[in-house]
PDB file of C-alpha atoms and ligand atoms in Angstrom:
ATOM      1  CA  MET A  25       6.648 105.892  65.833  1.00 44.00           C
ATOM      2  CA  ASN A  26       8.948 103.020  66.873  1.00 46.00           C
ATOM      3  CA  ALA A  27       7.322  99.631  66.017  1.00 48.00           C
ATOM      4  CA  THR A  28       7.868  98.282  69.535  1.00 50.00           C
ATOM      5  CA  ALA A  29       6.469 101.340  71.351  1.00 58.00           C
ATOM      6  CA  PRO A  30       3.399 100.547  73.471  1.00 61.00           C
ATOM      7  CA  ARG A  31       0.148 101.505  71.807  1.00 62.00           C
ATOM      8  CA  PRO A  32      -1.447 104.571  73.460  1.00 64.00           C
ATOM      9  CA  ALA A  33      -4.958 104.450  74.996  1.00 79.00           C
ATOM     10  CA  ALA A  34      -7.562 104.720  72.242  1.00 92.00           C
ATOM     11  CA  ALA A  35      -8.294 108.280  71.192  1.00 97.00           C
ATOM     12  CA  ARG A  36     -11.954 109.131  71.831  1.00 98.00           C
ATOM     13  CA  ILE A  37     -13.475 110.725  68.762  1.00 98.00           C
ATOM     14  CA  ALA A  38     -17.037 111.988  68.287  1.00 98.00           C
ATOM     15  CA  VAL A  39     -18.297 112.799  64.803  1.00 98.00           C
ATOM     16  CA  LEU A  40     -21.357 114.963  64.166  1.00 98.00           C
ATOM     17  CA  GLY A  41     -21.984 114.619  60.470  1.00 98.00           C
ATOM     18  CA  SER A  42     -23.574 113.143  57.403  1.00 98.00           C
ATOM     19  CA  THR A  43     -24.147 109.619  56.186  1.00 98.00           C
ATOM     20  CA  ASN A  44     -24.727 109.101  52.454  1.00 98.00           C
ATOM     21  CA  MET A  45     -25.016 106.085  50.256  1.00 98.00           C
ATOM     22  CA  ASP A  46     -22.517 106.784  47.474  1.00 95.00           C
ATOM     23  CA  LEU A  47     -23.778 105.734  44.033  1.00 97.00           C
ATOM     24  CA  VAL A  48     -20.559 105.683  42.047  1.00 94.00           C
ATOM     25  CA  ALA A  49     -20.143 105.459  38.256  1.00 96.00           C
ATOM     26  CA  TYR A  50     -16.608 104.859  36.987  1.00 94.00           C
ATOM     27  CA  VAL A  51     -16.085 106.591  33.612  1.00 96.00           C
ATOM     28  CA  ALA A  52     -13.184 107.460  31.312  1.00 95.00           C
ATOM     29  CA  ARG A  53     -14.146 111.107  31.758  1.00 94.00           C
ATOM     30  CA  ALA A  54     -17.072 112.890  33.424  1.00 92.00           C
ATOM     31  CA  PRO A  55     -19.895 114.027  31.078  1.00 93.00           C
ATOM     32  CA  ARG A  56     -20.258 117.707  30.197  1.00 93.00           C
ATOM     33  CA  LEU A  57     -23.655 119.404  30.651  1.00 92.00           C
ATOM     34  CA  GLY A  58     -26.162 117.852  28.210  1.00 95.00           C
ATOM     35  CA  GLU A  59     -23.844 114.959  27.327  1.00 95.00           C
ATOM     36  CA  THR A  60     -24.269 111.234  28.015  1.00 96.00           C
ATOM     37  CA  VAL A  61     -21.237 109.001  28.452  1.00 96.00           C
ATOM     38  CA  THR A  62     -21.070 105.239  28.981  1.00 97.00           C
ATOM     39  CA  GLY A  63     -19.618 104.121  32.287  1.00 97.00           C
ATOM     40  CA  ARG A  64     -17.363 101.136  32.888  1.00 95.00           C
ATOM     41  CA  GLU A  65     -18.566 100.091  36.351  1.00 94.00           C
ATOM     42  CA  PHE A  66     -21.081 100.991  39.080  1.00 96.00           C
ATOM     43  CA  ARG A  67     -20.699 100.575  42.851  1.00 94.00           C
ATOM     44  CA  THR A  68     -22.861 101.332  45.870  1.00 95.00           C
ATOM     45  CA  VAL A  69     -20.534 102.341  48.724  1.00 93.00           C
ATOM     46  CA  PRO A  70     -21.357 103.704  52.209  1.00 95.00           C
ATOM     47  CA  GLY A  71     -20.078 107.283  52.452  1.00 95.00           C
ATOM     48  CA  GLY A  72     -20.942 110.792  53.575  1.00 97.00           C
ATOM     49  CA  LYS A  73     -18.264 113.079  54.954  1.00 97.00           C
ATOM     50  CA  GLY A  74     -19.257 112.453  58.567  1.00 98.00           C
ATOM     51  CA  ALA A  75     -19.450 108.680  58.281  1.00 98.00           C
ATOM     52  CA  ASN A  76     -16.230 108.637  56.268  1.00 97.00           C
ATOM     53  CA  GLN A  77     -14.354 110.489  59.000  1.00 98.00           C
ATOM     54  CA  ALA A  78     -15.872 108.191  61.626  1.00 98.00           C
ATOM     55  CA  VAL A  79     -14.754 105.042  59.794  1.00 98.00           C
ATOM     56  CA  ALA A  80     -11.317 106.507  59.082  1.00 98.00           C
ATOM     57  CA  ALA A  81     -10.850 107.351  62.769  1.00 98.00           C
ATOM     58  CA  ALA A  82     -12.035 103.895  63.874  1.00 98.00           C
ATOM     59  CA  ARG A  83      -9.730 102.078  61.434  1.00 97.00           C
ATOM     60  CA  SER A  84      -6.918 104.331  62.651  1.00 98.00           C
ATOM     61  CA  GLY A  85      -7.413 102.983  66.167  1.00 97.00           C
ATOM     62  CA  GLY A  86      -9.848 105.499  67.672  1.00 98.00           C
ATOM     63  CA  ALA A  87     -12.876 104.751  69.844  1.00 98.00           C
ATOM     64  CA  VAL A  88     -15.489 106.511  67.746  1.00 98.00           C
ATOM     65  CA  THR A  89     -19.094 107.565  68.254  1.00 98.00           C
ATOM     66  CA  MET A  90     -21.252 108.895  65.411  1.00 98.00           C
ATOM     67  CA  VAL A  91     -24.051 111.446  65.808  1.00 98.00           C
ATOM     68  CA  GLY A  92     -26.288 112.032  62.783  1.00 98.00           C
ATOM     69  CA  ALA A  93     -29.274 110.550  60.964  1.00 98.00           C
ATOM     70  CA  VAL A  94     -30.177 107.910  58.416  1.00 98.00           C
ATOM     71  CA  GLY A  95     -33.517 107.439  56.663  1.00 98.00           C
ATOM     72  CA  GLU A  96     -36.087 104.716  57.153  1.00 98.00           C
ATOM     73  CA  ASP A  97     -35.037 102.986  53.937  1.00 98.00           C
ATOM     74  CA  ALA A  98     -32.784 100.113  52.927  1.00 98.00           C
ATOM     75  CA  PHE A  99     -29.823 102.490  52.523  1.00 98.00           C
ATOM     76  CA  GLY A 100     -30.304 103.613  56.131  1.00 98.00           C
ATOM     77  CA  GLU A 101     -29.908 100.066  57.402  1.00 98.00           C
ATOM     78  CA  LEU A 102     -26.835  99.501  55.232  1.00 98.00           C
ATOM     79  CA  LEU A 103     -25.233 102.769  56.353  1.00 98.00           C
ATOM     80  CA  ARG A 104     -25.770 101.957  60.022  1.00 98.00           C
ATOM     81  CA  ALA A 105     -24.445  98.422  59.530  1.00 98.00           C
ATOM     82  CA  ALA A 106     -21.323  99.675  57.731  1.00 97.00           C
ATOM     83  CA  LEU A 107     -20.483 102.007  60.609  1.00 98.00           C
ATOM     84  CA  ALA A 108     -21.073  99.285  63.186  1.00 98.00           C
ATOM     85  CA  GLU A 109     -18.920  96.857  61.215  1.00 97.00           C
ATOM     86  CA  ALA A 110     -16.068  99.390  61.345  1.00 97.00           C
ATOM     87  CA  GLY A 111     -16.450  99.488  65.128  1.00 97.00           C
ATOM     88  CA  VAL A 112     -18.206 102.872  65.305  1.00 98.00           C
ATOM     89  CA  ASP A 113     -20.788 103.331  68.084  1.00 98.00           C
ATOM     90  CA  THR A 114     -24.064 104.185  66.293  1.00 98.00           C
ATOM     91  CA  ALA A 115     -26.285 104.777  69.353  1.00 98.00           C
ATOM     92  CA  GLY A 116     -26.348 108.491  68.435  1.00 98.00           C
ATOM     93  CA  LEU A 117     -27.388 107.802  64.834  1.00 98.00           C
ATOM     94  CA  ARG A 118     -31.117 108.574  64.578  1.00 98.00           C
ATOM     95  CA  THR A 119     -33.439 106.861  62.109  1.00 98.00           C
ATOM     96  CA  VAL A 120     -35.882 109.412  60.691  1.00 98.00           C
ATOM     97  CA  PRO A 121     -38.803 109.142  58.242  1.00 98.00           C
ATOM     98  CA  GLY A 122     -37.915 109.421  54.552  1.00 98.00           C
ATOM     99  CA  ALA A 123     -34.868 108.710  52.459  1.00 98.00           C
ATOM    100  CA  SER A 124     -31.251 108.473  53.563  1.00 98.00           C
ATOM    101  CA  GLY A 125     -28.692 110.862  52.122  1.00 98.00           C
ATOM    102  CA  THR A 126     -27.269 109.899  48.749  1.00 98.00           C
ATOM    103  CA  ALA A 127     -24.217 111.055  46.812  1.00 97.00           C
ATOM    104  CA  HIS A 128     -24.167 110.665  43.029  1.00 97.00           C
ATOM    105  CA  ILE A 129     -20.525 110.382  42.052  1.00 95.00           C
ATOM    106  CA  THR A 130     -18.553 110.008  38.837  1.00 95.00           C
ATOM    107  CA  VAL A 131     -14.932 108.904  39.121  1.00 91.00           C
ATOM    108  CA  ASP A 132     -12.765 109.355  36.032  1.00 92.00           C
ATOM    109  CA  ASP A 133      -9.677 107.486  34.836  1.00 90.00           C
ATOM    110  CA  GLU A 134      -7.400 109.976  36.626  1.00 87.00           C
ATOM    111  CA  GLY A 135      -9.099 109.137  39.948  1.00 83.00           C
ATOM    112  CA  GLY A 136     -10.797 112.554  40.107  1.00 84.00           C
ATOM    113  CA  ASN A 137     -14.452 112.858  41.051  1.00 88.00           C
ATOM    114  CA  ALA A 138     -17.563 115.035  40.688  1.00 91.00           C
ATOM    115  CA  ILE A 139     -20.315 114.694  43.295  1.00 92.00           C
ATOM    116  CA  VAL A 140     -23.978 115.689  43.685  1.00 95.00           C
ATOM    117  CA  VAL A 141     -25.228 115.206  47.261  1.00 97.00           C
ATOM    118  CA  VAL A 142     -28.943 114.875  48.084  1.00 98.00           C
ATOM    119  CA  PRO A 143     -29.102 115.369  51.882  1.00 98.00           C
ATOM    120  CA  GLY A 144     -32.190 113.267  52.720  1.00 98.00           C
ATOM    121  CA  ALA A 145     -32.127 112.383  56.430  1.00 98.00           C
ATOM    122  CA  ASN A 146     -29.047 114.564  57.030  1.00 98.00           C
ATOM    123  CA  ALA A 147     -31.263 117.641  56.614  1.00 98.00           C
ATOM    124  CA  SER A 148     -33.135 116.671  59.794  1.00 98.00           C
ATOM    125  CA  VAL A 149     -30.077 117.229  62.012  1.00 98.00           C
ATOM    126  CA  THR A 150     -30.791 120.837  62.957  1.00 98.00           C
ATOM    127  CA  GLY A 151     -29.739 120.417  66.582  1.00 98.00           C
ATOM    128  CA  LEU A 152     -28.728 117.955  69.268  1.00 98.00           C
ATOM    129  CA  VAL A 153     -31.129 115.465  70.874  1.00 97.00           C
ATOM    130  CA  ALA A 154     -30.966 113.694  74.247  1.00 95.00           C
ATOM    131  CA  GLY A 155     -27.637 111.988  74.731  1.00 97.00           C
ATOM    132  CA  ASP A 156     -25.747 113.835  71.982  1.00 98.00           C
ATOM    133  CA  ALA A 157     -24.097 116.402  74.266  1.00 98.00           C
ATOM    134  CA  ALA A 158     -22.912 113.616  76.584  1.00 98.00           C
ATOM    135  CA  ARG A 159     -21.418 111.736  73.623  1.00 98.00           C
ATOM    136  CA  ILE A 160     -19.550 114.868  72.565  1.00 98.00           C
ATOM    137  CA  ALA A 161     -18.472 115.650  76.141  1.00 98.00           C
ATOM    138  CA  ALA A 162     -16.900 112.189  76.484  1.00 98.00           C
ATOM    139  CA  ALA A 163     -14.636 112.700  73.454  1.00 98.00           C
ATOM    140  CA  ASP A 164     -11.121 114.092  73.035  1.00 98.00           C
ATOM    141  CA  ALA A 165     -12.163 115.697  69.751  1.00 98.00           C
ATOM    142  CA  LEU A 166     -15.360 116.436  67.807  1.00 98.00           C
ATOM    143  CA  LEU A 167     -15.158 116.198  64.015  1.00 98.00           C
ATOM    144  CA  LEU A 168     -17.527 118.426  62.038  1.00 98.00           C
ATOM    145  CA  GLN A 169     -18.106 118.973  58.317  1.00 98.00           C
ATOM    146  CA  LEU A 170     -20.709 120.986  56.380  1.00 98.00           C
ATOM    147  CA  GLU A 171     -23.090 118.322  55.045  1.00 98.00           C
ATOM    148  CA  LEU A 172     -25.520 118.953  57.940  1.00 98.00           C
ATOM    149  CA  PRO A 173     -27.657 122.112  58.326  1.00 98.00           C
ATOM    150  CA  PRO A 174     -25.625 125.061  59.729  1.00 98.00           C
ATOM    151  CA  GLU A 175     -27.650 125.146  62.962  1.00 98.00           C
ATOM    152  CA  GLY A 176     -26.864 121.477  63.625  1.00 98.00           C
ATOM    153  CA  VAL A 177     -23.132 122.021  63.086  1.00 98.00           C
ATOM    154  CA  LEU A 178     -23.222 125.062  65.366  1.00 98.00           C
ATOM    155  CA  ALA A 179     -25.046 123.150  68.123  1.00 98.00           C
ATOM    156  CA  GLY A 180     -22.336 120.491  68.060  1.00 98.00           C
ATOM    157  CA  ALA A 181     -19.529 123.059  68.163  1.00 98.00           C
ATOM    158  CA  ARG A 182     -21.176 124.833  71.118  1.00 98.00           C
ATOM    159  CA  ALA A 183     -21.498 121.556  73.035  1.00 98.00           C
ATOM    160  CA  ALA A 184     -17.845 120.747  72.362  1.00 98.00           C
ATOM    161  CA  ARG A 185     -16.672 124.153  73.588  1.00 98.00           C
ATOM    162  CA  ASP A 186     -18.905 123.899  76.697  1.00 98.00           C
ATOM    163  CA  HIS A 187     -17.138 120.652  77.617  1.00 98.00           C
ATOM    164  CA  GLY A 188     -13.604 121.618  76.634  1.00 98.00           C
ATOM    165  CA  VAL A 189     -13.551 119.228  73.649  1.00 98.00           C
ATOM    166  CA  ARG A 190     -11.308 120.121  70.682  1.00 98.00           C
ATOM    167  CA  THR A 191     -13.322 120.889  67.511  1.00 98.00           C
ATOM    168  CA  VAL A 192     -11.995 119.975  64.078  1.00 98.00           C
ATOM    169  CA  LEU A 193     -13.971 121.407  61.149  1.00 98.00           C
ATOM    170  CA  THR A 194     -13.692 120.308  57.523  1.00 98.00           C
ATOM    171  CA  PRO A 195     -15.372 123.185  55.631  1.00 98.00           C
ATOM    172  CA  ALA A 196     -16.844 120.964  52.905  1.00 97.00           C
ATOM    173  CA  PRO A 197     -18.930 121.379  50.875  1.00 96.00           C
ATOM    174  CA  VAL A 198     -17.605 124.896  51.266  1.00 97.00           C
ATOM    175  CA  ARG A 199     -20.001 127.690  52.242  1.00 96.00           C
ATOM    176  CA  PRO A 200     -19.518 130.960  54.111  1.00 95.00           C
ATOM    177  CA  LEU A 201     -18.786 130.308  57.796  1.00 96.00           C
ATOM    178  CA  SER A 202     -20.403 132.360  60.541  1.00 96.00           C
ATOM    179  CA  GLU A 203     -18.193 134.240  62.969  1.00 96.00           C
ATOM    180  CA  GLU A 204     -19.766 132.279  65.818  1.00 98.00           C
ATOM    181  CA  LEU A 205     -18.908 128.915  64.260  1.00 98.00           C
ATOM    182  CA  LEU A 206     -15.343 130.023  63.528  1.00 97.00           C
ATOM    183  CA  SER A 207     -14.941 131.224  67.110  1.00 98.00           C
ATOM    184  CA  LEU A 208     -15.721 127.663  68.244  1.00 98.00           C
ATOM    185  CA  VAL A 209     -13.291 125.912  65.868  1.00 98.00           C
ATOM    186  CA  ASP A 210      -9.886 124.802  67.164  1.00 98.00           C
ATOM    187  CA  LEU A 211      -8.527 123.231  63.972  1.00 98.00           C
ATOM    188  CA  LEU A 212      -9.791 124.000  60.449  1.00 98.00           C
ATOM    189  CA  VAL A 213      -8.946 121.465  57.698  1.00 98.00           C
ATOM    190  CA  PRO A 214      -9.851 122.849  54.242  1.00 98.00           C
ATOM    191  CA  ASN A 215      -8.434 121.589  50.978  1.00 97.00           C
ATOM    192  CA  GLU A 216      -6.693 124.187  48.824  1.00 97.00           C
ATOM    193  CA  HIS A 217      -9.891 124.986  46.884  1.00 96.00           C
ATOM    194  CA  GLU A 218     -11.921 125.429  50.052  1.00 97.00           C
ATOM    195  CA  ALA A 219      -9.192 127.595  51.578  1.00 98.00           C
ATOM    196  CA  ALA A 220      -9.247 129.775  48.454  1.00 98.00           C
ATOM    197  CA  ALA A 221     -13.053 129.996  48.496  1.00 98.00           C
ATOM    198  CA  LEU A 222     -13.078 131.020  52.164  1.00 98.00           C
ATOM    199  CA  THR A 223     -10.406 133.707  51.803  1.00 98.00           C
ATOM    200  CA  GLY A 224     -10.346 134.771  48.156  1.00 98.00           C
ATOM    201  CA  LEU A 225      -6.612 133.877  48.143  1.00 98.00           C
ATOM    202  CA  ALA A 226      -5.421 131.269  45.648  1.00 97.00           C
ATOM    203  CA  ASP A 227      -2.043 130.741  47.331  1.00 97.00           C
ATOM    204  CA  PRO A 228      -2.507 128.107  50.092  1.00 97.00           C
ATOM    205  CA  ALA A 229       0.095 129.703  52.382  1.00 97.00           C
ATOM    206  CA  ALA A 230      -1.541 133.114  52.066  1.00 97.00           C
ATOM    207  CA  ALA A 231      -4.974 131.557  52.605  1.00 98.00           C
ATOM    208  CA  ALA A 232      -3.750 129.701  55.695  1.00 98.00           C
ATOM    209  CA  GLY A 233      -2.314 132.962  57.028  1.00 97.00           C
ATOM    210  CA  ALA A 234      -5.650 134.712  56.533  1.00 97.00           C
ATOM    211  CA  LEU A 235      -7.569 131.861  58.172  1.00 98.00           C
ATOM    212  CA  LEU A 236      -5.278 132.047  61.213  1.00 97.00           C
ATOM    213  CA  GLU A 237      -6.842 135.400  61.999  1.00 96.00           C
ATOM    214  CA  ARG A 238     -10.087 133.518  62.662  1.00 96.00           C
ATOM    215  CA  VAL A 239      -9.035 130.091  64.030  1.00 98.00           C
ATOM    216  CA  PRO A 240      -5.929 129.064  66.032  1.00 97.00           C
ATOM    217  CA  GLU A 241      -4.763 126.179  63.789  1.00 98.00           C
ATOM    218  CA  VAL A 242      -5.193 125.377  60.084  1.00 98.00           C
ATOM    219  CA  VAL A 243      -4.208 122.433  57.891  1.00 98.00           C
ATOM    220  CA  VAL A 244      -4.617 123.023  54.150  1.00 98.00           C
ATOM    221  CA  THR A 245      -4.569 119.722  52.278  1.00 97.00           C
ATOM    222  CA  LEU A 246      -2.867 119.898  48.873  1.00 96.00           C
ATOM    223  CA  GLY A 247      -3.654 116.517  47.290  1.00 93.00           C
ATOM    224  CA  ALA A 248      -0.548 114.818  45.925  1.00 90.00           C
ATOM    225  CA  ALA A 249       1.530 117.778  47.173  1.00 93.00           C
ATOM    226  CA  GLY A 250       0.867 116.908  50.833  1.00 95.00           C
ATOM    227  CA  CYS A 251      -0.378 119.486  53.305  1.00 97.00           C
ATOM    228  CA  LEU A 252       0.468 122.798  54.912  1.00 98.00           C
ATOM    229  CA  TYR A 253       0.079 123.334  58.666  1.00 98.00           C
ATOM    230  CA  ALA A 254      -0.127 126.784  60.204  1.00 98.00           C
ATOM    231  CA  ALA A 255      -0.704 127.793  63.812  1.00 97.00           C
ATOM    232  CA  ARG A 256      -0.577 131.100  65.600  1.00 92.00           C
ATOM    233  CA  GLY A 257       2.924 131.821  66.875  1.00 91.00           C
ATOM    234  CA  ARG A 258       4.592 128.942  64.967  1.00 92.00           C
ATOM    235  CA  GLU A 259       6.528 128.568  61.743  1.00 92.00           C
ATOM    236  CA  PRO A 260       4.321 126.958  59.033  1.00 94.00           C
ATOM    237  CA  LEU A 261       5.058 123.298  58.320  1.00 97.00           C
ATOM    238  CA  ARG A 262       4.907 121.614  54.902  1.00 97.00           C
ATOM    239  CA  VAL A 263       4.439 117.846  55.009  1.00 96.00           C
ATOM    240  CA  PRO A 264       4.813 115.750  51.831  1.00 93.00           C
ATOM    241  CA  THR A 265       2.632 112.752  51.058  1.00 92.00           C
ATOM    242  CA  PRO A 266       3.854 109.335  49.828  1.00 91.00           C
ATOM    243  CA  ARG A 267       3.813 109.049  46.026  1.00 90.00           C
ATOM    244  CA  VAL A 268       1.140 106.597  44.867  1.00 92.00           C
ATOM    245  CA  ARG A 269      -0.983 105.999  41.766  1.00 91.00           C
ATOM    246  CA  ALA A 270      -4.506 107.261  42.541  1.00 87.00           C
ATOM    247  CA  VAL A 271      -7.494 105.289  41.260  1.00 86.00           C
ATOM    248  CA  ASP A 272     -10.175 107.086  43.325  1.00 87.00           C
ATOM    249  CA  THR A 273      -9.616 110.201  45.429  1.00 87.00           C
ATOM    250  CA  THR A 274     -13.140 110.159  46.937  1.00 88.00           C
ATOM    251  CA  ALA A 275     -12.893 110.634  50.719  1.00 91.00           C
ATOM    252  CA  ALA A 276      -9.108 111.062  50.740  1.00 94.00           C
ATOM    253  CA  GLY A 277      -9.618 114.256  52.745  1.00 96.00           C
ATOM    254  CA  ASP A 278     -11.971 112.495  55.151  1.00 97.00           C
ATOM    255  CA  THR A 279      -9.425 109.717  55.627  1.00 97.00           C
ATOM    256  CA  PHE A 280      -6.734 112.313  56.339  1.00 98.00           C
ATOM    257  CA  THR A 281      -8.873 114.111  58.924  1.00 98.00           C
ATOM    258  CA  GLY A 282     -10.025 110.951  60.721  1.00 98.00           C
ATOM    259  CA  ALA A 283      -6.460 109.674  61.033  1.00 98.00           C
ATOM    260  CA  LEU A 284      -5.122 113.113  62.011  1.00 98.00           C
ATOM    261  CA  ALA A 285      -7.683 113.481  64.808  1.00 98.00           C
ATOM    262  CA  VAL A 286      -6.676 110.100  66.241  1.00 98.00           C
ATOM    263  CA  ALA A 287      -2.950 110.835  66.067  1.00 98.00           C
ATOM    264  CA  LEU A 288      -3.343 114.265  67.690  1.00 98.00           C
ATOM    265  CA  ALA A 289      -5.617 112.890  70.428  1.00 98.00           C
ATOM    266  CA  GLU A 290      -2.927 110.289  71.152  1.00 97.00           C
ATOM    267  CA  GLY A 291      -0.595 113.187  71.858  1.00 96.00           C
ATOM    268  CA  ARG A 292       1.709 112.616  68.891  1.00 97.00           C
ATOM    269  CA  PRO A 293       3.739 115.664  67.764  1.00 97.00           C
ATOM    270  CA  VAL A 294       1.951 117.607  65.056  1.00 97.00           C
ATOM    271  CA  GLY A 295       4.532 116.921  62.301  1.00 96.00           C
ATOM    272  CA  GLU A 296       4.378 113.181  62.964  1.00 97.00           C
ATOM    273  CA  ALA A 297       0.571 113.248  63.130  1.00 98.00           C
ATOM    274  CA  LEU A 298       0.372 115.063  59.776  1.00 98.00           C
ATOM    275  CA  ALA A 299       2.768 112.617  58.097  1.00 97.00           C
ATOM    276  CA  TRP A 300       0.759 109.676  59.452  1.00 98.00           C
ATOM    277  CA  ALA A 301      -2.535 111.186  58.253  1.00 98.00           C
ATOM    278  CA  SER A 302      -0.993 111.827  54.820  1.00 97.00           C
ATOM    279  CA  ALA A 303       0.055 108.172  54.694  1.00 97.00           C
ATOM    280  CA  ALA A 304      -3.536 107.160  55.519  1.00 97.00           C
ATOM    281  CA  ALA A 305      -4.881 109.280  52.651  1.00 96.00           C
ATOM    282  CA  ALA A 306      -2.243 107.847  50.288  1.00 96.00           C
ATOM    283  CA  VAL A 307      -3.410 104.299  51.035  1.00 96.00           C
ATOM    284  CA  SER A 308      -7.048 105.278  50.513  1.00 95.00           C
ATOM    285  CA  VAL A 309      -6.574 106.755  47.011  1.00 94.00           C
ATOM    286  CA  ARG A 310      -5.063 103.491  45.731  1.00 93.00           C
ATOM    287  CA  ARG A 311      -8.433 101.744  46.223  1.00 90.00           C
ATOM    288  CA  PRO A 312     -11.957 102.542  44.972  1.00 86.00           C
ATOM    289  CA  GLY A 313     -14.820 103.784  47.171  1.00 82.00           C
ATOM    290  CA  ALA A 314     -15.185 106.045  50.213  1.00 81.00           C
ATOM    291  CA  THR A 315     -15.301 103.985  53.412  1.00 86.00           C
ATOM    292  CA  ALA A 316     -14.362 100.909  51.378  1.00 85.00           C
ATOM    293  CA  SER A 317     -10.912 102.376  50.688  1.00 88.00           C
ATOM    294  CA  MET A 318      -9.943 103.358  54.223  1.00 94.00           C
ATOM    295  CA  PRO A 319      -6.821 101.799  55.722  1.00 96.00           C
ATOM    296  CA  THR A 320      -6.287 100.019  59.014  1.00 96.00           C
ATOM    297  CA  ARG A 321      -3.749 101.319  61.504  1.00 97.00           C
ATOM    298  CA  ARG A 322      -1.289  98.646  60.403  1.00 96.00           C
ATOM    299  CA  GLU A 323      -1.633  99.707  56.747  1.00 96.00           C
ATOM    300  CA  ILE A 324      -1.078 103.351  57.690  1.00 97.00           C
ATOM    301  CA  ASP A 325       2.051 102.461  59.674  1.00 96.00           C
ATOM    302  CA  ALA A 326       3.368 100.484  56.682  1.00 95.00           C
ATOM    303  CA  MET A 327       2.766 103.385  54.253  1.00 95.00           C
ATOM    304  CA  ALA A 328       4.215 105.935  56.699  1.00 95.00           C
ATOM    305  CA  SER A 329       7.416 103.912  56.957  1.00 91.00           C
ATOM    306  CA  THR A 330       8.004 104.280  53.175  1.00 86.00           C
ATOM    307  CA  VAL A 331       8.507 108.058  53.387  1.00 76.00           C
TER     308      VAL A 331
HETATM  309  O1  RIB B   7     -15.915 113.404  51.009  1.00 78.69           O
HETATM  310  C1  RIB B   7     -16.428 112.364  50.227  1.00 78.69           C
HETATM  311  C2  RIB B   7     -17.915 112.228  50.440  1.00 78.69           C
HETATM  312  O2  RIB B   7     -18.567 113.353  49.947  1.00 78.69           O
HETATM  313  C3  RIB B   7     -18.550 111.060  49.730  1.00 78.69           C
HETATM  314  O3  RIB B   7     -18.496 109.858  50.470  1.00 78.69           O
HETATM  315  C4  RIB B   7     -19.941 111.534  49.468  1.00 78.69           C
HETATM  316  O4  RIB B   7     -20.914 110.931  50.268  1.00 78.69           O
HETATM  317  C5  RIB B   7     -19.910 113.044  49.699  1.00 78.69           C
HETATM  318  O5  RIB B   7     -20.598 113.378  50.803  1.00 78.69           O
END
């Protein structure tokens, strides 16, 4: 986009998803089963795939509302505060008895990660409550992931379809998807491993082709190799990502999806939106932490201009 072009009206993004406190140990390499390794550093960082996408969309310039749940513990307060600080509307974030979600993460010297998620409060989101459908109805797009119970995700997708709101699903952590959920998805954004798990096809282009039989548009993210876009009736599009040195890839996919949703809701052409989202993810992997690493719109523009 031309630097002097007027900024479009803010994209309205609703996120129905998880909030987790990420408990991150930085290690030379992740331990094998039964092994203990000594870490170099520990950080507590607000995360969760839903909250990550919400923060990414807000930093990208979207007007974002978050629907989900935190626990009645200190992490719950911190998670809510982190979303609010990023400019995300948290009126749809319930506080429920018990612990907040946590993610136990090791990040190795290559920037790769291994994660154990304990759902906590996220497990309580088995459906919509008063006000949630209206929040979804007011959005241009609803972002969904799979860290909430399947019935909660489905309820959100149904509400979006009822109100003509575009649904974007990140199928992570990957699990089999019901035909009903797939019939309500407009854009599916798996990474290459998730695409392979969903289709049994290791080749991302073949997997995208198979997924197109079930959803109208697919973006397969390929890490440092960029992404592959496929839509019914169109030639597939491969979009490279800027070359950067990764220190922590946690939430790179969430950053990509949050930025992509904003760019598409602004009406930007799909190739440009994908390149911009790839630039957002490239900025995020250069810094540690999930939400902590997410770029502002200005930072994304700067990275996008290097390609
Ligand atoms: O996608 C990254 C996220 O996955 C982390 O923030 C962690 O909370 C897990 O849910």
